[in-house]
Coordinates of C-alpha atoms in Angstrom, one line a residue:
M1 CA -20.6 -47.4 -90.4
A2 CA -17.2 -45.7 -90.1
G3 CA -14.7 -43.7 -92.0
S4 CA -11.0 -42.8 -92.4
G5 CA -8.9 -40.0 -93.9
L6 CA -5.2 -39.5 -94.4
A7 CA -3.0 -36.6 -95.5
A8 CA -1.2 -37.4 -98.7
S9 CA 2.3 -37.5 -97.1
S10 CA 1.4 -39.4 -93.9
Q11 CA 0.9 -43.0 -93.1
P12 CA -1.2 -44.6 -90.4
Q13 CA 0.9 -45.8 -87.4
R14 CA 0.0 -49.4 -86.6
S15 CA 1.1 -52.0 -84.2
G16 CA 2.5 -55.1 -85.9
G17 CA 1.4 -58.7 -85.7
R18 CA -2.4 -58.2 -85.8
R19 CA -4.1 -60.9 -87.9
A20 CA -7.7 -62.1 -88.1
E21 CA -8.3 -65.6 -86.7
G22 CA -7.4 -68.4 -89.1
S23 CA -6.6 -68.3 -92.7
N24 CA -9.7 -67.6 -94.8
A25 CA -8.1 -65.7 -97.7
D26 CA -9.5 -68.1 -100.3
W27 CA -12.6 -69.4 -98.7
M28 CA -14.9 -68.7 -101.6
G29 CA -12.7 -70.5 -104.0
S30 CA -12.5 -73.4 -101.6
L31 CA -16.2 -73.9 -101.1
A32 CA -17.7 -77.2 -102.2
P33 CA -18.4 -77.0 -106.0
A34 CA -22.2 -77.2 -105.4
L35 CA -22.1 -74.0 -103.4
S36 CA -20.6 -72.1 -106.3
T37 CA -24.0 -72.4 -108.1
F38 CA -26.0 -70.9 -105.1
P39 CA -26.9 -67.2 -105.4
L40 CA -24.6 -65.1 -103.3
A41 CA -27.8 -63.8 -101.7
H42 CA -28.2 -67.3 -100.2
L43 CA -24.7 -67.7 -98.9
A44 CA -23.5 -66.7 -95.4
I45 CA -20.9 -64.0 -95.9
P46 CA -18.9 -62.2 -93.1
G47 CA -18.7 -58.4 -93.2
S48 CA -17.3 -55.6 -91.1
H49 CA -19.1 -52.6 -89.7
D50 CA -17.5 -49.2 -90.5
S51 CA -14.9 -51.3 -92.2
F52 CA -12.3 -48.5 -92.8
S53 CA -12.2 -47.1 -89.2
Y54 CA -9.0 -49.0 -88.2
W55 CA -7.2 -45.6 -88.6
V56 CA -8.5 -42.1 -88.1
D57 CA -6.5 -38.9 -88.2
E58 CA -6.6 -37.0 -84.9
K59 CA -4.8 -34.1 -86.6
S60 CA -7.5 -33.6 -89.2
P61 CA -10.6 -31.5 -88.7
V62 CA -13.7 -33.2 -87.2
G63 CA -15.8 -34.6 -90.0
P64 CA -19.0 -33.1 -91.5
D65 CA -20.9 -36.1 -90.1
Q66 CA -20.6 -34.5 -86.6
A67 CA -22.9 -31.9 -84.9
M68 CA -21.6 -28.3 -84.6
A69 CA -21.3 -28.7 -80.8
I70 CA -18.9 -31.6 -81.3
K71 CA -16.9 -29.6 -83.8
R72 CA -16.5 -26.8 -81.3
L73 CA -15.4 -29.1 -78.5
A74 CA -13.0 -30.9 -80.8
K75 CA -10.8 -27.8 -80.8
I76 CA -9.5 -29.2 -77.5
S77 CA -6.9 -31.9 -78.5
L78 CA -8.1 -34.3 -75.7
V79 CA -11.6 -34.4 -77.2
K80 CA -10.2 -35.8 -80.5
K81 CA -8.4 -38.5 -78.6
L82 CA -11.6 -39.5 -76.8
M83 CA -13.5 -39.3 -80.1
K84 CA -11.0 -41.8 -81.6
K85 CA -11.9 -44.3 -78.8
W86 CA -15.5 -44.2 -80.1
S87 CA -14.9 -43.8 -83.8
V88 CA -12.7 -46.8 -84.3
T89 CA -14.7 -50.0 -84.8
Q90 CA -12.1 -52.2 -86.4
N91 CA -8.4 -53.0 -85.7
L92 CA -7.6 -54.8 -89.0
T93 CA -6.7 -53.1 -92.3
F94 CA -8.6 -53.9 -95.4
K95 CA -5.9 -56.4 -96.4
E96 CA -6.0 -58.1 -93.0
Q97 CA -9.8 -58.2 -93.0
L98 CA -9.8 -59.8 -96.5
E99 CA -7.2 -62.4 -95.5
G100 CA -9.4 -63.2 -92.5
G101 CA -12.4 -63.9 -94.7
I102 CA -14.3 -60.6 -94.6
R103 CA -16.1 -60.0 -97.9
Y104 CA -18.6 -57.2 -97.2
F105 CA -17.3 -53.7 -96.4
D106 CA -19.5 -51.0 -94.9
L107 CA -18.3 -47.6 -96.2
R108 CA -19.0 -43.9 -95.4
V109 CA -17.1 -41.3 -97.3
S110 CA -16.6 -37.5 -97.4
S111 CA -14.8 -34.7 -99.0
K112 CA -12.6 -32.5 -96.8
P113 CA -14.4 -29.1 -96.6
G114 CA -11.8 -26.4 -97.5
E115 CA -9.4 -28.8 -99.2
V116 CA -8.5 -27.9 -102.8
G117 CA -9.5 -30.6 -105.3
Q118 CA -12.1 -33.4 -105.0
E119 CA -10.3 -36.0 -103.0
I120 CA -12.6 -38.3 -101.1
Y121 CA -11.8 -39.9 -97.7
F122 CA -13.4 -42.5 -95.4
I123 CA -15.0 -40.9 -92.4
H124 CA -16.4 -41.8 -89.0
G125 CA -16.3 -38.7 -86.8
L126 CA -12.7 -38.2 -87.8
F127 CA -11.2 -38.5 -91.3
G128 CA -9.4 -41.7 -92.3
I129 CA -7.4 -42.8 -95.3
K130 CA -8.1 -41.7 -98.8
V131 CA -10.7 -43.9 -100.5
W132 CA -8.3 -44.4 -103.4
D133 CA -5.7 -46.0 -101.1
G134 CA -8.3 -48.4 -99.7
L135 CA -9.5 -49.4 -103.1
M136 CA -6.0 -50.1 -104.3
E137 CA -5.3 -52.2 -101.3
I138 CA -8.5 -54.2 -101.9
N139 CA -7.7 -54.6 -105.7
T140 CA -4.2 -56.0 -104.9
F141 CA -5.8 -58.7 -102.8
L142 CA -8.4 -59.5 -105.5
T143 CA -5.7 -59.8 -108.2
Q144 CA -3.9 -62.3 -106.0
H145 CA -7.1 -64.2 -105.2
P146 CA -9.1 -64.4 -108.4
K147 CA -11.9 -66.6 -107.0
E148 CA -12.8 -64.2 -104.2
A149 CA -15.7 -61.7 -104.5
I150 CA -16.5 -58.7 -102.4
F151 CA -19.3 -56.3 -101.7
L152 CA -18.5 -52.6 -101.3
D153 CA -21.4 -50.7 -99.8
F154 CA -21.1 -46.9 -100.1
N155 CA -24.0 -46.0 -97.9
H156 CA -23.2 -42.6 -96.3
F157 CA -21.9 -39.5 -98.1
Y158 CA -20.9 -36.2 -96.5
A159 CA -20.0 -32.8 -98.0
M160 CA -20.3 -34.3 -101.5
E161 CA -21.8 -32.6 -104.6
D162 CA -22.4 -34.3 -107.9
Q163 CA -18.9 -33.6 -109.1
H164 CA -17.4 -35.3 -106.0
H165 CA -19.6 -38.4 -106.8
I166 CA -18.5 -38.4 -110.4
Y167 CA -14.8 -38.2 -109.2
L168 CA -15.3 -41.1 -106.8
I169 CA -17.2 -43.3 -109.3
N170 CA -14.4 -42.8 -111.8
R171 CA -11.9 -43.7 -109.2
I172 CA -13.8 -46.9 -108.5
R173 CA -13.9 -47.7 -112.2
E174 CA -10.2 -47.0 -112.5
A175 CA -9.3 -49.2 -109.4
F176 CA -11.2 -52.3 -110.4
G177 CA -11.9 -52.1 -114.2
S178 CA -13.1 -55.4 -115.6
K179 CA -13.5 -56.9 -112.1
L180 CA -16.7 -54.8 -111.6
C181 CA -19.9 -56.8 -111.7
T182 CA -22.6 -55.0 -113.7
M183 CA -26.1 -54.8 -112.4
E184 CA -28.0 -58.1 -112.8
Y185 CA -30.9 -60.0 -111.3
V186 CA -29.7 -60.8 -107.7
E187 CA -30.5 -64.5 -108.0
N188 CA -28.4 -64.8 -111.1
V189 CA -25.2 -63.8 -109.3
T190 CA -23.4 -66.9 -108.1
L191 CA -19.7 -67.5 -107.7
Q192 CA -19.8 -69.6 -110.9
Y193 CA -21.4 -66.6 -112.7
L194 CA -18.6 -64.3 -111.5
W195 CA -15.8 -66.7 -112.2
E196 CA -17.0 -67.2 -115.8
K197 CA -17.0 -63.4 -116.3
S198 CA -13.8 -62.8 -114.3
Q199 CA -15.7 -60.4 -112.1
Q200 CA -15.1 -59.9 -108.4
V201 CA -16.6 -56.6 -107.1
L202 CA -20.2 -55.6 -106.5
I203 CA -20.5 -51.9 -105.7
F204 CA -23.7 -50.6 -103.9
Y205 CA -24.1 -46.9 -104.2
H206 CA -26.8 -45.1 -102.2
Y207 CA -27.0 -42.0 -104.3
P208 CA -29.2 -41.3 -107.5
L209 CA -26.2 -41.2 -109.8
Y210 CA -25.9 -45.0 -109.7
Q211 CA -28.5 -45.0 -112.5
E212 CA -26.0 -43.6 -114.9
Y213 CA -23.4 -46.4 -114.4
P214 CA -24.1 -50.1 -115.2
F215 CA -21.5 -51.3 -112.6
L216 CA -23.3 -49.5 -109.7
W217 CA -26.0 -51.4 -107.9
P218 CA -28.7 -49.3 -106.1
G219 CA -28.6 -49.2 -102.4
N220 CA -32.0 -50.7 -102.0
K221 CA -30.5 -54.0 -103.2
M222 CA -28.5 -54.1 -100.0
P223 CA -30.9 -53.4 -97.1
A224 CA -29.2 -53.3 -93.7
P225 CA -31.7 -52.8 -90.9
W226 CA -30.1 -51.1 -87.9
A227 CA -31.2 -52.0 -84.3
N228 CA -29.7 -48.8 -82.8
T229 CA -29.5 -50.2 -79.3
T230 CA -27.0 -50.8 -76.5
N231 CA -28.9 -53.8 -75.3
V232 CA -27.7 -57.2 -76.7
H233 CA -31.0 -58.9 -76.0
K234 CA -32.9 -56.2 -78.0
L235 CA -30.3 -56.5 -80.8
L236 CA -30.8 -60.3 -81.1
Q237 CA -34.6 -59.9 -81.1
F238 CA -34.3 -57.2 -83.8
L239 CA -32.0 -59.5 -86.0
E240 CA -34.6 -62.3 -85.7
T241 CA -37.5 -60.0 -86.6
T242 CA -35.8 -58.4 -89.6
L243 CA -34.7 -61.7 -90.9
G244 CA -38.3 -62.8 -90.8
E245 CA -39.2 -59.8 -92.8
R246 CA -36.5 -60.3 -95.4
A247 CA -37.6 -60.2 -99.0
E248 CA -37.6 -63.7 -100.6
H249 CA -36.2 -62.5 -103.9
G250 CA -34.4 -59.5 -105.5
T251 CA -32.1 -58.3 -102.7
F252 CA -29.2 -59.2 -100.6
H253 CA -29.6 -58.7 -96.8
V254 CA -27.3 -57.4 -94.1
S255 CA -27.7 -58.5 -90.5
Q256 CA -25.9 -55.7 -88.5
A257 CA -24.8 -57.6 -85.4
I258 CA -23.6 -54.5 -83.7
L259 CA -24.4 -52.4 -80.6
T260 CA -24.6 -48.6 -80.9
P261 CA -23.6 -46.3 -78.0
R262 CA -26.0 -43.5 -77.0
V263 CA -24.7 -40.1 -75.9
K264 CA -25.2 -41.1 -72.2
T265 CA -23.2 -44.3 -72.9
I266 CA -20.3 -42.3 -74.2
A267 CA -20.6 -39.8 -71.3
R268 CA -20.5 -42.5 -68.7
H269 CA -17.6 -44.5 -70.2
L270 CA -15.8 -41.7 -72.0
I271 CA -12.2 -43.0 -71.5
R272 CA -13.0 -46.8 -72.0
G273 CA -14.2 -46.4 -75.6
L274 CA -16.5 -48.6 -77.7
K275 CA -14.5 -51.8 -77.6
N276 CA -14.2 -52.0 -73.8
T277 CA -17.7 -50.7 -73.1
L278 CA -19.9 -52.6 -75.5
V279 CA -18.1 -55.0 -77.7
H280 CA -15.9 -57.2 -75.6
R281 CA -18.5 -58.3 -73.1
N282 CA -21.3 -58.8 -75.7
L283 CA -19.5 -60.5 -78.6
P284 CA -19.7 -64.0 -77.2
M285 CA -23.5 -63.8 -77.0
I286 CA -23.7 -62.3 -80.5
L287 CA -21.4 -65.1 -81.8
N288 CA -23.7 -67.7 -80.2
W289 CA -26.6 -66.2 -82.2
V290 CA -24.6 -66.4 -85.4
K291 CA -23.9 -70.1 -84.7
R292 CA -27.6 -70.8 -84.5
Q293 CA -28.4 -69.3 -88.0
K294 CA -28.9 -70.9 -91.4
P295 CA -28.3 -69.3 -94.7
G296 CA -30.6 -69.7 -97.8
V297 CA -33.9 -68.2 -98.8
M298 CA -35.2 -66.1 -95.8
G299 CA -32.0 -67.1 -93.9
V300 CA -28.9 -65.0 -93.0
N301 CA -26.9 -63.6 -95.8
I302 CA -24.3 -61.0 -94.9
I303 CA -23.5 -60.6 -91.2
T304 CA -21.4 -57.7 -89.9
S305 CA -19.6 -57.1 -86.7
D306 CA -17.3 -54.6 -85.0
F307 CA -13.7 -55.7 -84.2
V308 CA -14.0 -58.8 -86.3
E309 CA -10.8 -60.3 -85.0
L310 CA -11.8 -60.4 -81.3
V311 CA -13.6 -63.7 -81.8
D312 CA -13.5 -66.2 -84.6
F313 CA -16.3 -64.3 -86.3
A314 CA -15.5 -64.8 -90.0
A315 CA -14.8 -68.5 -89.7
T316 CA -18.1 -69.0 -87.8
V317 CA -20.1 -67.2 -90.5
I318 CA -18.4 -69.1 -93.3
A319 CA -19.0 -72.5 -91.6
L320 CA -22.8 -71.8 -91.8
N321 CA -22.6 -72.6 -95.5
D322 CA -22.1 -76.3 -94.7
L323 CA -25.7 -76.3 -93.7
L324 CA -26.7 -75.4 -97.2
L325 CA -24.6 -78.2 -98.5
E326 CA -26.4 -80.7 -96.3
G327 CA -29.7 -79.5 -97.5
H328 CA -28.5 -79.7 -101.1
R329 CA -27.4 -83.4 -100.6
V330 CA -30.8 -84.3 -99.2
V331 CA -32.6 -82.7 -102.2
T332 CA -30.3 -84.4 -104.6
K333 CA -30.8 -87.9 -103.1
S334 CA -34.6 -87.6 -103.0

């Protein structure tokens, strides 16, 4: 997971021209009609890990998700620059990810200790953009693409009391309004179901207050087992094992196809950063694993990756849905 935070008057500086591979902005609306009746929990859906971390603020304080020792070290400006190399897990903005086909977003959020008010920011070591700014960017895309549906998984909260949660939940409601999908039996939620209700957004909220809001889904409906390894072979074995343990009914499922650096990994490759140390060399093997998967009951559902544009990740995941269609044709003929 990752985060981002942004001072009200500043804008992230970004290099131009970055786009996810291919044009998958309307892939859900373009699926074969038969697939629109499949539960979303049975479709293959591409997602991003620490989705908001494409920009982090080196000038802001270190986030409350970090140990005190890191906070002390971060008073040295070079330390924050190095932190950024390991905090950023995506290059593309929300809009660019959406245009590239990403439909699941992994979100961790925080208040800024000492800041007046209740503003909430994305966070991953360093603060990123305001959550509100990200929600508005996503909502603009959804308004322009009414047949696309997304999953927003708020799974880590830092420096947040109940009043911060209430503020954030109200901002979510304000951003998406009638696009929010109310809690329902997982197997009932198909694209056709959402289109008939003009709903596009499923919010998963890993905090007890979800019970007070019908448009918040509990976090246990979106299990995301984490391998916590730097070894790609152990990661792939873990993904296979946890898929085999997936519940047949009642939940979605996230396969986190990501490698996680240990402290010694960071120490050995301090200047190279996450992308150059772990991601670049292992993504081809991870993508080959994705290509061998099949969605459906007990199959893959949501698959997440770091730096989703480095390989044709989203298109590869989306293409798996053709396997469902083949199975559907066989059943129909028989």
